[in-house]
Short mmCIF file of C-alpha atoms in Angstrom, two decimals:
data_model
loop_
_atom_site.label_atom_id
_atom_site.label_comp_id
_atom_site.label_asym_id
_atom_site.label_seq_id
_atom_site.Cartn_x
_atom_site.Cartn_y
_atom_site.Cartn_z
CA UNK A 21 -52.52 -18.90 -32.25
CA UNK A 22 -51.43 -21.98 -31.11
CA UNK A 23 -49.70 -23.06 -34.53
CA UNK A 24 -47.46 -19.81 -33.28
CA UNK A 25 -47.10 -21.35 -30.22
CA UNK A 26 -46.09 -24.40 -31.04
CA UNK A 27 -43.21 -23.22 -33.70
CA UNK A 28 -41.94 -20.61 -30.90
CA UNK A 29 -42.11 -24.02 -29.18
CA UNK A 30 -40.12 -25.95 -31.22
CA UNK A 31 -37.51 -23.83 -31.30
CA UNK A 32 -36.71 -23.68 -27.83
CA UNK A 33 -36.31 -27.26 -28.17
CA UNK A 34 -33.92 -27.29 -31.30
CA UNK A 35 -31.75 -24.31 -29.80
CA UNK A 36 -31.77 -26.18 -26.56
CA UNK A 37 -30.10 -29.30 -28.11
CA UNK A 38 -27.90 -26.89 -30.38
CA UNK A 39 -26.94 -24.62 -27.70
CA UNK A 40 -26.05 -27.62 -25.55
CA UNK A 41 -23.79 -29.38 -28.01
CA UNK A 42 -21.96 -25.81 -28.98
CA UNK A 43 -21.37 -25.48 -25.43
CA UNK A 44 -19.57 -29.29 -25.73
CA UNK A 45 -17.56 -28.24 -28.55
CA UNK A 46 -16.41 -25.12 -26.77
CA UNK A 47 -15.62 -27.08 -23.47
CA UNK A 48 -17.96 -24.36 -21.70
CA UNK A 49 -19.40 -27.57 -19.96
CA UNK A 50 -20.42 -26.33 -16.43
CA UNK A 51 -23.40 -27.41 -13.71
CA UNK A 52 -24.37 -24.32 -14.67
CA UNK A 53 -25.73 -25.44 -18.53
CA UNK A 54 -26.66 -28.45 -17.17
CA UNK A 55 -29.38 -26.59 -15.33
CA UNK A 56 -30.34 -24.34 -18.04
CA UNK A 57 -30.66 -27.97 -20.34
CA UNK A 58 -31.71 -30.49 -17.89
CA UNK A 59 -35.15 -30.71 -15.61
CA UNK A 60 -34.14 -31.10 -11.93
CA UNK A 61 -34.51 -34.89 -12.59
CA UNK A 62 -33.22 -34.99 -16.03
CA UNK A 63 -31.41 -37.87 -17.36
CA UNK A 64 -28.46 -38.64 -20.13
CA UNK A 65 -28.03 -41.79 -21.58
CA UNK A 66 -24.65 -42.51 -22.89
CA UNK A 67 -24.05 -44.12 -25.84
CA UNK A 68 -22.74 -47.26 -23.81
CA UNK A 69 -26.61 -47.24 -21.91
CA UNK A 70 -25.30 -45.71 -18.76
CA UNK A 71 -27.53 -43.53 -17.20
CA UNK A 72 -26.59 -39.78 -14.91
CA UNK A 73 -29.14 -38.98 -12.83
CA UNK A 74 -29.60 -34.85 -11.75
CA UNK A 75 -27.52 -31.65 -12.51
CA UNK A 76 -24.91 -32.77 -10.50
CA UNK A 77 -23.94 -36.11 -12.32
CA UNK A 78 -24.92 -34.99 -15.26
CA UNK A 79 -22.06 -32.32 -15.16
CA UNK A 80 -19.47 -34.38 -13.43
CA UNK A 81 -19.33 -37.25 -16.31
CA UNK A 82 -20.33 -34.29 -19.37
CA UNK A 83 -17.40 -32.75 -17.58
CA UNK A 84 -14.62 -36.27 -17.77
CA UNK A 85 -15.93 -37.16 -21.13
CA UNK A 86 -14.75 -34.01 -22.41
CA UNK A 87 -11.71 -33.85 -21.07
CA UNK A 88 -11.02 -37.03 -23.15
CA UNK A 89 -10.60 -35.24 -26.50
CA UNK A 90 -8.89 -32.00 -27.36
CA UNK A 91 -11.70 -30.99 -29.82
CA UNK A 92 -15.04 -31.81 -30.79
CA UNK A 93 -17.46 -31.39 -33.22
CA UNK A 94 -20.97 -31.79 -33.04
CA UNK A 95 -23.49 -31.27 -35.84
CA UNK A 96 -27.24 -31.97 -35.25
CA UNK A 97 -30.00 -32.31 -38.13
CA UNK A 98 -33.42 -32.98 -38.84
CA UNK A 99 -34.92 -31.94 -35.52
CA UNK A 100 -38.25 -33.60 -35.24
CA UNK A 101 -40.24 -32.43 -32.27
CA UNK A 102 -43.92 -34.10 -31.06
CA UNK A 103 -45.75 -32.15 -28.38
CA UNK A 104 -48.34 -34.03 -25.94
CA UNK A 105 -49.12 -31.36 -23.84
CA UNK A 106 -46.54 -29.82 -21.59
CA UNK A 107 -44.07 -32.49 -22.85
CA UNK A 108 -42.25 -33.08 -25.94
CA UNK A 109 -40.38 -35.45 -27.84
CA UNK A 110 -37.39 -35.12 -29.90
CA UNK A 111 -35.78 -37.29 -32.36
CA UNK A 112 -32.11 -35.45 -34.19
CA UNK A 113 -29.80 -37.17 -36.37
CA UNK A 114 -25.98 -36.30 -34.90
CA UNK A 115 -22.72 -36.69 -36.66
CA UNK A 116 -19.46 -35.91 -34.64
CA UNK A 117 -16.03 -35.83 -34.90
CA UNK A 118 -13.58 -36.34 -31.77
CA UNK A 119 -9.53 -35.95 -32.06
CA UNK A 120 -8.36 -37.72 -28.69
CA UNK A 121 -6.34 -35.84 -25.64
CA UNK A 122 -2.65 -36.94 -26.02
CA UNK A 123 -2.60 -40.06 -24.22
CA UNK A 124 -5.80 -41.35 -24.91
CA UNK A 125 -5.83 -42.84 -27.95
CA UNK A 126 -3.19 -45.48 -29.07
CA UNK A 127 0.29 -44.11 -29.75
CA UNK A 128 0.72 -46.56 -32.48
CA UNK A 129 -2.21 -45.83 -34.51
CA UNK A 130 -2.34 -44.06 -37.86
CA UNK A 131 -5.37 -41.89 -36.50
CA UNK A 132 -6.03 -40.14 -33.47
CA UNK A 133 -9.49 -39.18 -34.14
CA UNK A 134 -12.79 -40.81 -34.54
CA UNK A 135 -15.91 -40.13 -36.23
CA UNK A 136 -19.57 -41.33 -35.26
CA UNK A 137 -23.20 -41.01 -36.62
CA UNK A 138 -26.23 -41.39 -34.80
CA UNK A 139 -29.61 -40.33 -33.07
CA UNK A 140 -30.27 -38.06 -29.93
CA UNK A 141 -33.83 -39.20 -28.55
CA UNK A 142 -35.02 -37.56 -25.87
CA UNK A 143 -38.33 -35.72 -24.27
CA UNK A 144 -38.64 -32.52 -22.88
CA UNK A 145 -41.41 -30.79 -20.39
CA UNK A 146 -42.24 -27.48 -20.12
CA UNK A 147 -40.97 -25.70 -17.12
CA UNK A 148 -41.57 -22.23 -15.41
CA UNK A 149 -38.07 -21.25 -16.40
CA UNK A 150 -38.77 -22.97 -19.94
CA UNK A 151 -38.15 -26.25 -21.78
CA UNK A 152 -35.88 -28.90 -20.02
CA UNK A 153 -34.67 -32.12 -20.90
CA UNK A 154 -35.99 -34.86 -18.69
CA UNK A 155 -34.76 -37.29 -20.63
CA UNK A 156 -31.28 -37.22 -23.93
CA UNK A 157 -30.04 -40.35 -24.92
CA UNK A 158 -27.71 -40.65 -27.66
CA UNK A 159 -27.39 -43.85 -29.93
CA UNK A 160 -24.88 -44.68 -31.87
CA UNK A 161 -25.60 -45.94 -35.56
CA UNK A 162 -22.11 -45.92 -37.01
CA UNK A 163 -18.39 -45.07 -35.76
CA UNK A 164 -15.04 -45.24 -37.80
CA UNK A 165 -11.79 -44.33 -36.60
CA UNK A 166 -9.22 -44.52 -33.50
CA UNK A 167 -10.30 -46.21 -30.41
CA UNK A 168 -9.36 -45.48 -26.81
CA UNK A 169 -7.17 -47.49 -25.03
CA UNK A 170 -7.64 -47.74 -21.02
CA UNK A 171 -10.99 -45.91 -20.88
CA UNK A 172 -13.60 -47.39 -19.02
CA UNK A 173 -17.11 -47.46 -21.38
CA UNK A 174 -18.52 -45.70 -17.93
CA UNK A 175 -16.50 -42.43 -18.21
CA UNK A 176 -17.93 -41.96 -22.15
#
């Protein structure tokens, strides 16, 4: 029984970080999947270490990041979930493609698109409406391609 319970489990966890990142891709980005992600207290970690703090922030700068490319795409892989309890902890490998908003990039560069690999590690607890993130921080391992130009590392 609670082998069963731990694989349902786990896949609330996986889906959460896929349905999350689909959501991204789609530019459905809304308080309102923040909530259905993120513990009341949940926290993302941007790549450049900056912390959002609650549903509201974490929106707002999900929210302005977006709006800094005019696609994404987001694949996650080898989910690897550790339960303690009424709290997990994830570890994915991410690789992701981003083709900058008109504008943003560097008018005089070959590319206008960049591509990066790296890790999502985060925890999760248990909730009454489900799991939650209370903590997703994403670290970057490798990136090739166009940078931005006039983009403070506090917006990504």
């Amino acid at each position: 029984m609670r082998a069963t319970i731990e694989s349902a489990d786990r896949a609330e966890i996986s889906a959460l970080l896929s349905r999350y990142y689909r959501a991204v891709d789609d530019k459905r980005v809304d308080r309102a999947l923040v909530e259905a992600t993120f513990a009341v207290d949940g926290r993302w970690v941007s790549p450049t270490g900056v912390a959002r703090v609650g549903h509201e922030a974490i929106a707002a700068q999900q929210i302005d990041a977006i709006a800094l490319f005019r696609a994404t795409h987001h694949t996650t892989t080898d989910h690897l979930i550790e339960f303690e309890g009424d709290t997990a902890r994830l570890q994915a490998n991410v690789t992701a493609m981003h083709l900058w908003t008109p504008g943003t990039g560097d008018a005089a560069a070959l590319e206008s698109h960049f591509l990066a690999g790296g890790v999502f590690e985060g925890h999760a607890v248990r909730t009454s409406v489900g799991w939650r993130f209370s903590e997703l921080a994403l670290r970057i391992v490798w990136r090739t391609g166009a940078l931005p130009i006039h983009i403070s590392p506090e917006k990504v």
